[in-house]
PDB file of C-alpha atoms and ligand atoms in Angstrom:
ATOM      1  CA  MET A   1      49.991 -18.908  14.867  1.00 62.00           C
ATOM      2  CA  GLU A   2      51.091 -17.846  11.160  1.00 91.00           C
ATOM      3  CA  ASN A   3      47.677 -18.089   9.836  1.00 98.00           C
ATOM      4  CA  VAL A   4      46.181 -15.542  12.380  1.00 98.00           C
ATOM      5  CA  TYR A   5      46.071 -12.079  11.106  1.00 98.00           C
ATOM      6  CA  TYR A   6      45.892  -9.213  13.541  1.00 98.00           C
ATOM      7  CA  GLY A   7      44.070  -6.114  12.329  1.00 98.00           C
ATOM      8  CA  SER A   8      45.579  -4.262  15.362  1.00 98.00           C
ATOM      9  CA  GLU A   9      49.146  -4.838  13.822  1.00 98.00           C
ATOM     10  CA  LEU A  10      48.004  -3.733  10.311  1.00 98.00           C
ATOM     11  CA  ALA A  11      46.308  -0.706  11.869  1.00 98.00           C
ATOM     12  CA  LYS A  12      49.278   0.116  13.762  1.00 98.00           C
ATOM     13  CA  GLU A  13      51.245   0.563  10.661  1.00 98.00           C
ATOM     14  CA  ILE A  14      48.611   2.611   8.695  1.00 98.00           C
ATOM     15  CA  ARG A  15      48.445   5.006  11.798  1.00 98.00           C
ATOM     16  CA  GLY A  16      52.193   5.297  11.680  1.00 98.00           C
ATOM     17  CA  GLU A  17      51.918   6.348   8.219  1.00 98.00           C
ATOM     18  CA  LEU A  18      49.201   8.864   8.686  1.00 98.00           C
ATOM     19  CA  LYS A  19      50.837  10.417  11.775  1.00 98.00           C
ATOM     20  CA  GLU A  20      53.764  10.983   9.501  1.00 98.00           C
ATOM     21  CA  LYS A  21      51.642  12.777   7.114  1.00 98.00           C
ATOM     22  CA  VAL A  22      50.095  14.863   9.901  1.00 98.00           C
ATOM     23  CA  ASP A  23      53.483  15.694  11.391  1.00 98.00           C
ATOM     24  CA  VAL A  24      54.706  17.106   7.877  1.00 98.00           C
ATOM     25  CA  LEU A  25      51.392  19.315   7.655  1.00 98.00           C
ATOM     26  CA  LYS A  26      52.344  20.603  11.213  1.00 98.00           C
ATOM     27  CA  GLN A  27      55.989  21.346  10.240  1.00 98.00           C
ATOM     28  CA  GLU A  28      54.723  23.306   7.075  1.00 98.00           C
ATOM     29  CA  GLY A  29      52.229  25.271   9.314  1.00 98.00           C
ATOM     30  CA  LYS A  30      49.257  23.863   7.386  1.00 98.00           C
ATOM     31  CA  ARG A  31      45.914  23.332   8.394  1.00 98.00           C
ATOM     32  CA  ILE A  32      45.273  20.174  10.143  1.00 98.00           C
ATOM     33  CA  PRO A  33      42.645  17.408   9.168  1.00 98.00           C
ATOM     34  CA  CYS A  34      39.561  17.505  11.334  1.00 98.00           C
ATOM     35  CA  LEU A  35      36.713  14.903  11.909  1.00 98.00           C
ATOM     36  CA  ALA A  36      33.283  15.890  13.286  1.00 98.00           C
ATOM     37  CA  VAL A  37      31.680  13.158  15.432  1.00 98.00           C
ATOM     38  CA  ILE A  38      27.835  13.649  16.085  1.00 98.00           C
ATOM     39  CA  LEU A  39      26.371  11.317  18.715  1.00 98.00           C
ATOM     40  CA  VAL A  40      22.630  11.518  19.967  1.00 98.00           C
ATOM     41  CA  GLY A  41      21.803  10.148  23.285  1.00 98.00           C
ATOM     42  CA  ASN A  42      23.694   8.105  25.694  1.00 97.00           C
ATOM     43  CA  ASN A  43      23.711   4.467  24.260  1.00 96.00           C
ATOM     44  CA  PRO A  44      26.762   3.079  26.294  1.00 94.00           C
ATOM     45  CA  ALA A  45      28.208   1.143  23.165  1.00 92.00           C
ATOM     46  CA  SER A  46      27.823   4.294  21.048  1.00 96.00           C
ATOM     47  CA  LEU A  47      29.402   6.427  23.710  1.00 97.00           C
ATOM     48  CA  SER A  48      32.492   3.906  23.804  1.00 95.00           C
ATOM     49  CA  TYR A  49      32.720   3.824  20.081  1.00 94.00           C
ATOM     50  CA  VAL A  50      32.777   7.550  19.910  1.00 96.00           C
ATOM     51  CA  LYS A  51      35.337   7.895  22.579  1.00 97.00           C
ATOM     52  CA  GLY A  52      37.505   5.324  20.582  1.00 96.00           C
ATOM     53  CA  LYS A  53      37.196   7.322  17.520  1.00 97.00           C
ATOM     54  CA  GLU A  54      38.365  10.688  19.380  1.00 97.00           C
ATOM     55  CA  LYS A  55      41.096   8.696  20.891  1.00 97.00           C
ATOM     56  CA  ALA A  56      42.252   7.304  17.457  1.00 97.00           C
ATOM     57  CA  CYS A  57      42.231  10.773  15.871  1.00 98.00           C
ATOM     58  CA  ALA A  58      44.359  12.229  18.720  1.00 98.00           C
ATOM     59  CA  SER A  59      46.877   9.379  18.195  1.00 98.00           C
ATOM     60  CA  VAL A  60      47.808  10.394  14.724  1.00 98.00           C
ATOM     61  CA  GLY A  61      47.309  14.244  15.402  1.00 98.00           C
ATOM     62  CA  ILE A  62      44.016  14.474  13.493  1.00 98.00           C
ATOM     63  CA  GLU A  63      41.699  17.048  15.281  1.00 98.00           C
ATOM     64  CA  SER A  64      38.098  16.143  16.282  1.00 98.00           C
ATOM     65  CA  LYS A  65      35.098  17.973  17.222  1.00 98.00           C
ATOM     66  CA  PHE A  66      32.442  16.256  19.226  1.00 98.00           C
ATOM     67  CA  TYR A  67      28.748  17.259  19.097  1.00 98.00           C
ATOM     68  CA  HIS A  68      26.685  15.389  21.913  1.00 98.00           C
ATOM     69  CA  LEU A  69      22.969  15.866  21.373  1.00 98.00           C
ATOM     70  CA  GLU A  70      20.316  15.052  24.004  1.00 98.00           C
ATOM     71  CA  GLU A  71      18.425  11.631  23.640  1.00 98.00           C
ATOM     72  CA  THR A  72      15.387  13.759  23.003  1.00 98.00           C
ATOM     73  CA  ALA A  73      16.841  15.845  20.223  1.00 98.00           C
ATOM     74  CA  THR A  74      14.680  16.725  17.324  1.00 98.00           C
ATOM     75  CA  GLN A  75      15.153  15.960  13.699  1.00 98.00           C
ATOM     76  CA  GLU A  76      15.751  19.578  13.037  1.00 98.00           C
ATOM     77  CA  GLU A  77      18.320  19.807  15.731  1.00 98.00           C
ATOM     78  CA  VAL A  78      20.264  16.843  14.335  1.00 98.00           C
ATOM     79  CA  GLU A  79      20.144  18.232  10.681  1.00 98.00           C
ATOM     80  CA  GLU A  80      21.233  21.582  11.872  1.00 98.00           C
ATOM     81  CA  THR A  81      24.180  20.137  13.635  1.00 99.00           C
ATOM     82  CA  ILE A  82      25.092  18.268  10.479  1.00 99.00           C
ATOM     83  CA  GLU A  83      24.610  21.536   8.382  1.00 98.00           C
ATOM     84  CA  GLN A  84      26.861  23.574  10.762  1.00 98.00           C
ATOM     85  CA  CYS A  85      29.734  20.805  10.093  1.00 99.00           C
ATOM     86  CA  ASN A  86      29.019  20.898   6.395  1.00 98.00           C
ATOM     87  CA  ASN A  87      29.538  24.832   6.475  1.00 98.00           C
ATOM     88  CA  ASP A  88      32.557  24.637   9.057  1.00 98.00           C
ATOM     89  CA  GLU A  89      35.714  25.063   6.769  1.00 98.00           C
ATOM     90  CA  GLU A  90      37.741  23.369   9.695  1.00 98.00           C
ATOM     91  CA  VAL A  91      35.826  20.059   9.429  1.00 98.00           C
ATOM     92  CA  ASP A  92      36.966  17.539   6.651  1.00 98.00           C
ATOM     93  CA  GLY A  93      34.972  14.458   7.807  1.00 98.00           C
ATOM     94  CA  ILE A  94      31.463  14.147   9.381  1.00 98.00           C
ATOM     95  CA  LEU A  95      30.297  10.879  11.275  1.00 98.00           C
ATOM     96  CA  VAL A  96      26.811  10.555  12.640  1.00 98.00           C
ATOM     97  CA  GLN A  97      27.127   7.570  15.115  1.00 98.00           C
ATOM     98  CA  LEU A  98      24.307   5.116  14.392  1.00 97.00           C
ATOM     99  CA  PRO A  99      21.964   3.924  15.522  1.00 96.00           C
ATOM    100  CA  LEU A 100      19.955   7.158  16.137  1.00 98.00           C
ATOM    101  CA  PRO A 101      17.145   7.159  18.769  1.00 98.00           C
ATOM    102  CA  SER A 102      14.076   5.501  17.217  1.00 98.00           C
ATOM    103  CA  HIS A 103      12.302   8.881  16.800  1.00 98.00           C
ATOM    104  CA  LEU A 104      14.736  10.164  14.384  1.00 98.00           C
ATOM    105  CA  ASN A 105      14.932   9.403  10.586  1.00 98.00           C
ATOM    106  CA  GLU A 106      18.385   7.949   9.834  1.00 97.00           C
ATOM    107  CA  THR A 107      18.105   8.124   6.154  1.00 97.00           C
ATOM    108  CA  LYS A 108      17.064  11.724   6.155  1.00 98.00           C
ATOM    109  CA  ALA A 109      19.906  12.628   8.370  1.00 98.00           C
ATOM    110  CA  LEU A 110      22.596  10.833   6.292  1.00 98.00           C
ATOM    111  CA  LEU A 111      21.082  12.501   3.194  1.00 98.00           C
ATOM    112  CA  LYS A 112      21.959  15.941   4.998  1.00 98.00           C
ATOM    113  CA  ILE A 113      25.831  15.111   5.068  1.00 98.00           C
ATOM    114  CA  ASN A 114      27.940  16.810   2.426  1.00 98.00           C
ATOM    115  CA  PRO A 115      28.904  13.737   0.365  1.00 98.00           C
ATOM    116  CA  LYS A 116      32.599  15.202   0.213  1.00 98.00           C
ATOM    117  CA  LYS A 117      32.600  14.984   3.958  1.00 98.00           C
ATOM    118  CA  ASP A 118      31.004  11.652   4.284  1.00 98.00           C
ATOM    119  CA  VAL A 119      34.006   9.706   5.673  1.00 98.00           C
ATOM    120  CA  ASP A 120      31.550   6.915   6.793  1.00 97.00           C
ATOM    121  CA  GLY A 121      30.359   6.457   3.119  1.00 98.00           C
ATOM    122  CA  LEU A 122      26.727   6.167   4.183  1.00 98.00           C
ATOM    123  CA  HIS A 123      25.291   8.977   2.130  1.00 98.00           C
ATOM    124  CA  PRO A 124      23.128   7.580  -0.734  1.00 98.00           C
ATOM    125  CA  LEU A 125      25.384   9.266  -3.198  1.00 98.00           C
ATOM    126  CA  ASN A 126      28.441   7.436  -2.028  1.00 98.00           C
ATOM    127  CA  VAL A 127      26.375   4.382  -1.785  1.00 98.00           C
ATOM    128  CA  GLY A 128      25.427   4.708  -5.323  1.00 98.00           C
ATOM    129  CA  ASN A 129      29.176   5.420  -6.317  1.00 98.00           C
ATOM    130  CA  LEU A 130      30.054   2.104  -4.748  1.00 98.00           C
ATOM    131  CA  TYR A 131      27.404   0.074  -6.577  1.00 97.00           C
ATOM    132  CA  SER A 132      28.219   1.775  -9.791  1.00 95.00           C
ATOM    133  CA  GLY A 133      32.013   1.294  -9.525  1.00 92.00           C
ATOM    134  CA  GLN A 134      32.744   5.139  -9.194  1.00 96.00           C
ATOM    135  CA  PRO A 135      34.991   6.643  -6.762  1.00 96.00           C
ATOM    136  CA  GLY A 136      33.589   7.786  -3.464  1.00 98.00           C
ATOM    137  CA  PHE A 137      33.736   7.033   0.112  1.00 98.00           C
ATOM    138  CA  VAL A 138      33.309   3.613   1.214  1.00 98.00           C
ATOM    139  CA  PRO A 139      32.203   2.551   4.833  1.00 98.00           C
ATOM    140  CA  CYS A 140      34.981   1.853   7.119  1.00 98.00           C
ATOM    141  CA  THR A 141      34.419  -1.676   8.293  1.00 98.00           C
ATOM    142  CA  PRO A 142      34.194  -3.066   4.475  1.00 98.00           C
ATOM    143  CA  LEU A 143      37.259  -1.010   3.603  1.00 98.00           C
ATOM    144  CA  GLY A 144      39.141  -2.477   6.606  1.00 98.00           C
ATOM    145  CA  ILE A 145      38.058  -5.864   5.587  1.00 98.00           C
ATOM    146  CA  MET A 146      39.420  -5.319   1.976  1.00 98.00           C
ATOM    147  CA  GLU A 147      42.721  -4.025   3.465  1.00 98.00           C
ATOM    148  CA  LEU A 148      42.896  -7.082   5.704  1.00 98.00           C
ATOM    149  CA  LEU A 149      42.523  -9.573   2.775  1.00 98.00           C
ATOM    150  CA  LYS A 150      45.347  -7.686   0.924  1.00 98.00           C
ATOM    151  CA  TYR A 151      47.475  -7.973   4.033  1.00 98.00           C
ATOM    152  CA  MET A 152      46.855 -11.761   4.102  1.00 98.00           C
ATOM    153  CA  ASN A 153      48.000 -12.043   0.497  1.00 98.00           C
ATOM    154  CA  CYS A 154      44.551 -13.463  -0.448  1.00 98.00           C
ATOM    155  CA  GLU A 155      43.862 -13.342  -4.026  1.00 98.00           C
ATOM    156  CA  ILE A 156      40.229 -12.157  -4.689  1.00 98.00           C
ATOM    157  CA  ASP A 157      39.835 -12.167  -8.471  1.00 98.00           C
ATOM    158  CA  GLY A 158      38.000 -15.085  -9.729  1.00 98.00           C
ATOM    159  CA  LYS A 159      37.508 -16.569  -6.084  1.00 98.00           C
ATOM    160  CA  THR A 160      34.267 -17.689  -4.649  1.00 99.00           C
ATOM    161  CA  ALA A 161      33.209 -15.330  -1.580  1.00 99.00           C
ATOM    162  CA  VAL A 162      30.304 -15.805   0.835  1.00 99.00           C
ATOM    163  CA  VAL A 163      29.082 -13.032   2.976  1.00 99.00           C
ATOM    164  CA  ILE A 164      27.042 -13.728   5.910  1.00 98.00           C
ATOM    165  CA  GLY A 165      24.962 -10.694   6.750  1.00 98.00           C
ATOM    166  CA  ARG A 166      23.446  -8.024   4.409  1.00 98.00           C
ATOM    167  CA  SER A 167      23.417  -4.818   6.604  1.00 97.00           C
ATOM    168  CA  ASN A 168      24.034  -1.367   5.036  1.00 96.00           C
ATOM    169  CA  LEU A 169      27.100  -0.850   7.212  1.00 97.00           C
ATOM    170  CA  VAL A 170      29.114  -4.202   6.499  1.00 98.00           C
ATOM    171  CA  GLY A 171      27.310  -7.131   4.657  1.00 98.00           C
ATOM    172  CA  ALA A 172      26.049  -5.247   1.477  1.00 98.00           C
ATOM    173  CA  PRO A 173      28.935  -2.955   0.846  1.00 98.00           C
ATOM    174  CA  VAL A 174      31.597  -5.746   1.552  1.00 98.00           C
ATOM    175  CA  ALA A 175      29.782  -7.960  -0.768  1.00 98.00           C
ATOM    176  CA  ARG A 176      29.920  -5.233  -3.605  1.00 98.00           C
ATOM    177  CA  LEU A 177      33.502  -4.494  -3.061  1.00 98.00           C
ATOM    178  CA  LEU A 178      34.434  -8.107  -3.487  1.00 98.00           C
ATOM    179  CA  GLN A 179      32.340  -8.139  -6.485  1.00 97.00           C
ATOM    180  CA  ASN A 180      34.257  -5.093  -7.861  1.00 97.00           C
ATOM    181  CA  GLU A 181      37.285  -7.081  -7.547  1.00 97.00           C
ATOM    182  CA  ASN A 182      35.908  -9.917  -9.467  1.00 98.00           C
ATOM    183  CA  ALA A 183      35.036 -12.292  -6.795  1.00 98.00           C
ATOM    184  CA  THR A 184      31.803 -14.398  -7.273  1.00 98.00           C
ATOM    185  CA  VAL A 185      29.746 -13.397  -4.356  1.00 98.00           C
ATOM    186  CA  THR A 186      26.835 -15.041  -2.375  1.00 98.00           C
ATOM    187  CA  VAL A 187      25.153 -13.083   0.366  1.00 98.00           C
ATOM    188  CA  CYS A 188      23.620 -15.183   3.045  1.00 98.00           C
ATOM    189  CA  HIS A 189      21.106 -14.032   5.818  1.00 98.00           C
ATOM    190  CA  SER A 190      18.520 -15.154   8.282  1.00 96.00           C
ATOM    191  CA  HIS A 191      16.324 -16.643   5.553  1.00 98.00           C
ATOM    192  CA  THR A 192      19.076 -18.604   3.807  1.00 98.00           C
ATOM    193  CA  LYS A 193      18.495 -22.373   3.469  1.00 98.00           C
ATOM    194  CA  ASN A 194      21.586 -24.668   3.687  1.00 98.00           C
ATOM    195  CA  MET A 195      23.820 -22.030   5.119  1.00 98.00           C
ATOM    196  CA  GLU A 196      26.623 -24.399   5.925  1.00 98.00           C
ATOM    197  CA  GLU A 197      26.690 -26.035   2.471  1.00 98.00           C
ATOM    198  CA  VAL A 198      26.837 -22.568   0.932  1.00 98.00           C
ATOM    199  CA  CYS A 199      29.546 -21.357   3.254  1.00 98.00           C
ATOM    200  CA  ARG A 200      31.583 -24.410   2.487  1.00 98.00           C
ATOM    201  CA  GLN A 201      31.923 -23.290  -1.180  1.00 98.00           C
ATOM    202  CA  ALA A 202      33.742 -20.046   0.076  1.00 98.00           C
ATOM    203  CA  ASP A 203      37.443 -19.435  -0.699  1.00 99.00           C
ATOM    204  CA  ILE A 204      36.581 -16.148   1.379  1.00 99.00           C
ATOM    205  CA  LEU A 205      34.225 -16.215   4.246  1.00 99.00           C
ATOM    206  CA  VAL A 206      33.193 -12.894   5.660  1.00 99.00           C
ATOM    207  CA  VAL A 207      31.017 -13.245   8.876  1.00 98.00           C
ATOM    208  CA  ALA A 208      28.973 -10.251  10.019  1.00 98.00           C
ATOM    209  CA  MET A 209      25.723 -11.618  11.526  1.00 96.00           C
ATOM    210  CA  GLY A 210      26.178 -10.755  15.314  1.00 96.00           C
ATOM    211  CA  LYS A 211      25.641 -14.423  16.779  1.00 97.00           C
ATOM    212  CA  GLU A 212      28.375 -15.712  19.307  1.00 97.00           C
ATOM    213  CA  LYS A 213      30.740 -18.508  17.743  1.00 97.00           C
ATOM    214  CA  PHE A 214      27.798 -19.417  15.100  1.00 98.00           C
ATOM    215  CA  VAL A 215      30.287 -20.374  12.471  1.00 98.00           C
ATOM    216  CA  ASN A 216      32.434 -23.641  13.158  1.00 98.00           C
ATOM    217  CA  HIS A 217      34.562 -25.782  11.011  1.00 98.00           C
ATOM    218  CA  THR A 218      31.602 -27.401   9.338  1.00 98.00           C
ATOM    219  CA  PHE A 219      30.879 -24.005   7.594  1.00 98.00           C
ATOM    220  CA  VAL A 220      34.514 -23.729   6.333  1.00 98.00           C
ATOM    221  CA  LYS A 221      36.299 -25.074   3.172  1.00 98.00           C
ATOM    222  CA  GLU A 222      39.686 -26.172   3.930  1.00 98.00           C
ATOM    223  CA  GLY A 223      42.364 -23.504   3.066  1.00 98.00           C
ATOM    224  CA  ALA A 224      39.807 -20.674   3.135  1.00 98.00           C
ATOM    225  CA  TYR A 225      40.326 -17.278   4.350  1.00 98.00           C
ATOM    226  CA  VAL A 226      37.861 -16.204   7.205  1.00 98.00           C
ATOM    227  CA  ILE A 227      37.157 -12.697   8.281  1.00 98.00           C
ATOM    228  CA  ASP A 228      35.258 -12.453  11.518  1.00 98.00           C
ATOM    229  CA  VAL A 229      33.344  -9.255  11.895  1.00 98.00           C
ATOM    230  CA  GLY A 230      31.280 -10.123  14.938  1.00 97.00           C
ATOM    231  CA  ILE A 231      31.789  -8.533  18.260  1.00 94.00           C
ATOM    232  CA  ASN A 232      29.923 -10.374  21.030  1.00 95.00           C
ATOM    233  CA  ARG A 233      30.219 -10.058  24.751  1.00 93.00           C
ATOM    234  CA  MET A 234      30.128 -13.438  26.463  1.00 93.00           C
ATOM    235  CA  GLU A 235      28.643 -14.215  29.935  1.00 93.00           C
ATOM    236  CA  ASP A 236      32.156 -14.064  31.440  1.00 94.00           C
ATOM    237  CA  GLY A 237      32.581 -10.535  30.093  1.00 93.00           C
ATOM    238  CA  LYS A 238      35.094 -11.483  27.425  1.00 95.00           C
ATOM    239  CA  LEU A 239      34.643 -10.510  23.748  1.00 95.00           C
ATOM    240  CA  CYS A 240      34.258 -13.111  21.053  1.00 96.00           C
ATOM    241  CA  GLY A 241      33.394 -13.163  17.409  1.00 98.00           C
ATOM    242  CA  ASP A 242      30.722 -14.841  15.129  1.00 98.00           C
ATOM    243  CA  VAL A 243      33.192 -17.500  14.358  1.00 98.00           C
ATOM    244  CA  ASP A 244      34.369 -20.314  16.753  1.00 98.00           C
ATOM    245  CA  PHE A 245      38.078 -19.338  16.310  1.00 98.00           C
ATOM    246  CA  GLU A 246      39.518 -22.288  18.176  1.00 98.00           C
ATOM    247  CA  ASP A 247      37.509 -24.807  16.153  1.00 98.00           C
ATOM    248  CA  VAL A 248      38.072 -23.080  12.678  1.00 98.00           C
ATOM    249  CA  LYS A 249      41.622 -21.951  12.847  1.00 97.00           C
ATOM    250  CA  GLU A 250      43.412 -25.326  12.142  1.00 97.00           C
ATOM    251  CA  HIS A 251      41.363 -25.683   8.933  1.00 98.00           C
ATOM    252  CA  VAL A 252      41.994 -22.248   7.158  1.00 98.00           C
ATOM    253  CA  ARG A 253      44.899 -20.395   5.359  1.00 98.00           C
ATOM    254  CA  GLY A 254      44.081 -17.192   7.192  1.00 98.00           C
ATOM    255  CA  ILE A 255      41.567 -15.949   9.812  1.00 98.00           C
ATOM    256  CA  THR A 256      41.120 -12.799  11.840  1.00 98.00           C
ATOM    257  CA  PRO A 257      40.678 -12.969  15.663  1.00 98.00           C
ATOM    258  CA  VAL A 258      38.307 -11.126  17.875  1.00 98.00           C
ATOM    259  CA  PRO A 259      39.270  -8.898  19.552  1.00 97.00           C
ATOM    260  CA  LYS A 260      42.269  -7.254  17.556  1.00 98.00           C
ATOM    261  CA  GLY A 261      40.994  -8.310  14.150  1.00 98.00           C
ATOM    262  CA  VAL A 262      38.594  -6.192  12.117  1.00 98.00           C
ATOM    263  CA  GLY A 263      37.702  -3.653  14.897  1.00 96.00           C
ATOM    264  CA  PRO A 264      40.885  -1.781  14.980  1.00 97.00           C
ATOM    265  CA  MET A 265      40.848  -1.552  11.179  1.00 98.00           C
ATOM    266  CA  THR A 266      37.573   0.150  11.245  1.00 97.00           C
ATOM    267  CA  ILE A 267      38.670   2.881  13.227  1.00 96.00           C
ATOM    268  CA  CYS A 268      41.894   3.177  11.101  1.00 98.00           C
ATOM    269  CA  MET A 269      39.904   3.417   8.028  1.00 98.00           C
ATOM    270  CA  LEU A 270      37.960   6.325   9.313  1.00 98.00           C
ATOM    271  CA  LEU A 271      41.239   8.022   9.982  1.00 98.00           C
ATOM    272  CA  SER A 272      42.440   7.216   6.472  1.00 98.00           C
ATOM    273  CA  ASN A 273      39.113   8.478   4.976  1.00 98.00           C
ATOM    274  CA  THR A 274      39.416  11.679   6.938  1.00 98.00           C
ATOM    275  CA  MET A 275      42.941  12.232   5.631  1.00 98.00           C
ATOM    276  CA  ARG A 276      41.595  11.681   2.019  1.00 98.00           C
ATOM    277  CA  ALA A 277      38.696  13.917   2.619  1.00 98.00           C
ATOM    278  CA  TYR A 278      41.190  16.586   3.704  1.00 98.00           C
ATOM    279  CA  GLU A 279      43.430  16.047   0.848  1.00 98.00           C
ATOM    280  CA  GLU A 280      40.710  16.422  -1.706  1.00 98.00           C
ATOM    281  CA  ARG A 281      39.382  19.580  -0.178  1.00 98.00           C
ATOM    282  CA  GLU A 282      42.936  21.176  -0.132  1.00 97.00           C
ATOM    283  CA  LYS A 283      43.551  20.338  -3.728  1.00 92.00           C
TER     284      LYS A 283
HETATM  285  N1  GUN B 301      27.600   2.183  14.563  1.00 86.97           N
HETATM  286  C1  GUN B 301      28.170   0.997  14.504  1.00 86.97           C
HETATM  287  N2  GUN B 301      29.171   1.147  13.538  1.00 86.97           N
HETATM  288  C2  GUN B 301      29.065   2.203  13.032  1.00 86.97           C
HETATM  289  C3  GUN B 301      29.933   2.804  11.933  1.00 86.97           C
HETATM  290  O1  GUN B 301      30.757   2.274  11.278  1.00 86.97           O
HETATM  291  N3  GUN B 301      29.429   4.190  11.580  1.00 86.97           N
HETATM  292  C4  GUN B 301      28.536   4.821  12.288  1.00 86.97           C
HETATM  293  N4  GUN B 301      28.201   6.006  11.858  1.00 86.97           N
HETATM  294  N5  GUN B 301      27.840   4.353  13.215  1.00 86.97           N
HETATM  295  C5  GUN B 301      28.171   2.997  13.679  1.00 86.97           C
END
C-alpha cells in the first residue's frame, strides 16, 4: 500500500550512505568509528537488542566493543566501565543498555557518560540541549521518528501533533522535537481523560505506550500520519504495534508498520549518531 512507510527501507538507504563513508575512511587508512555497548545482566530482550546493535555496526563497518557485566555488578563497577570508555581514544560512542538491574542508579550512571560520546542522547546535558533548542545528541528512537516523518513528506510546521506516552526514551523527547519544528503538541498518558477525542485532533499521531493494538480508527483523524512505536509480542509469538494496523490503515495518509517500521530506524540512528560523534571528535 502506498500509504505504508517502511522504516526498514529508509534505514537501508541511510546504512548504505554510512557504509560509503566508512569505506572512504578505510581506503584513506584513517581510524574507524567505534561504539562501546555496556550491558549489565542477562535480560533476554536487552541481550537481543545489544546483539542487533553490534550486528548493525558490523553491517556498515563501524567497530564495536561490548562490555558485559554481571547482574550483580556494583554501581562503582558500572561507572568504572563507563569511565574506561570515556578515556578510550578509540571509542566515539557509548551506550548503556537500559533498564539497568534495579539495585543500580540509572541517572547516576548516565551522568558519568562523556556528553560528547553520548550517542543515546540520555545524559542530562544532552536532554537540556534538546529542551533549550541547542545542538546535542538526541535519543535514537525520536530521531528515527522525525526522519520517518520527513520520508513520508509529512509537513510538521503548524500541524497538530499528539504523542501517547511520556517516557524519557521516546514520548518526552519526540514531543519536544515536534515542538522544536513548530507543531502544536499534546502529550497523552495513563491519566489522560478522553484520550480518543484528544487523538482525533492530531494531524500527526505518535503512539508509544506499550499496549497491543490499543489505537483503532476511532482515535484517528481522517488523513493523519500515524507512527507506531510499540513492539508487543502476541500470544501466537508474532510482533505487533500499539496501533491496530489493519483497522487504521484505510483512514490515514501515512502509517508505519510493526515490525519493519520505527525499530530499524532506532538502530540506524545509533549508527548515524556514532558517525557524528566520530566526525566531531576528529575535527
Ligand atoms: N532500552 C530500550 N531502548 C533503549 C534505547 O534506545 N537506549 C538504551 N540505552 N536502552 C534502551
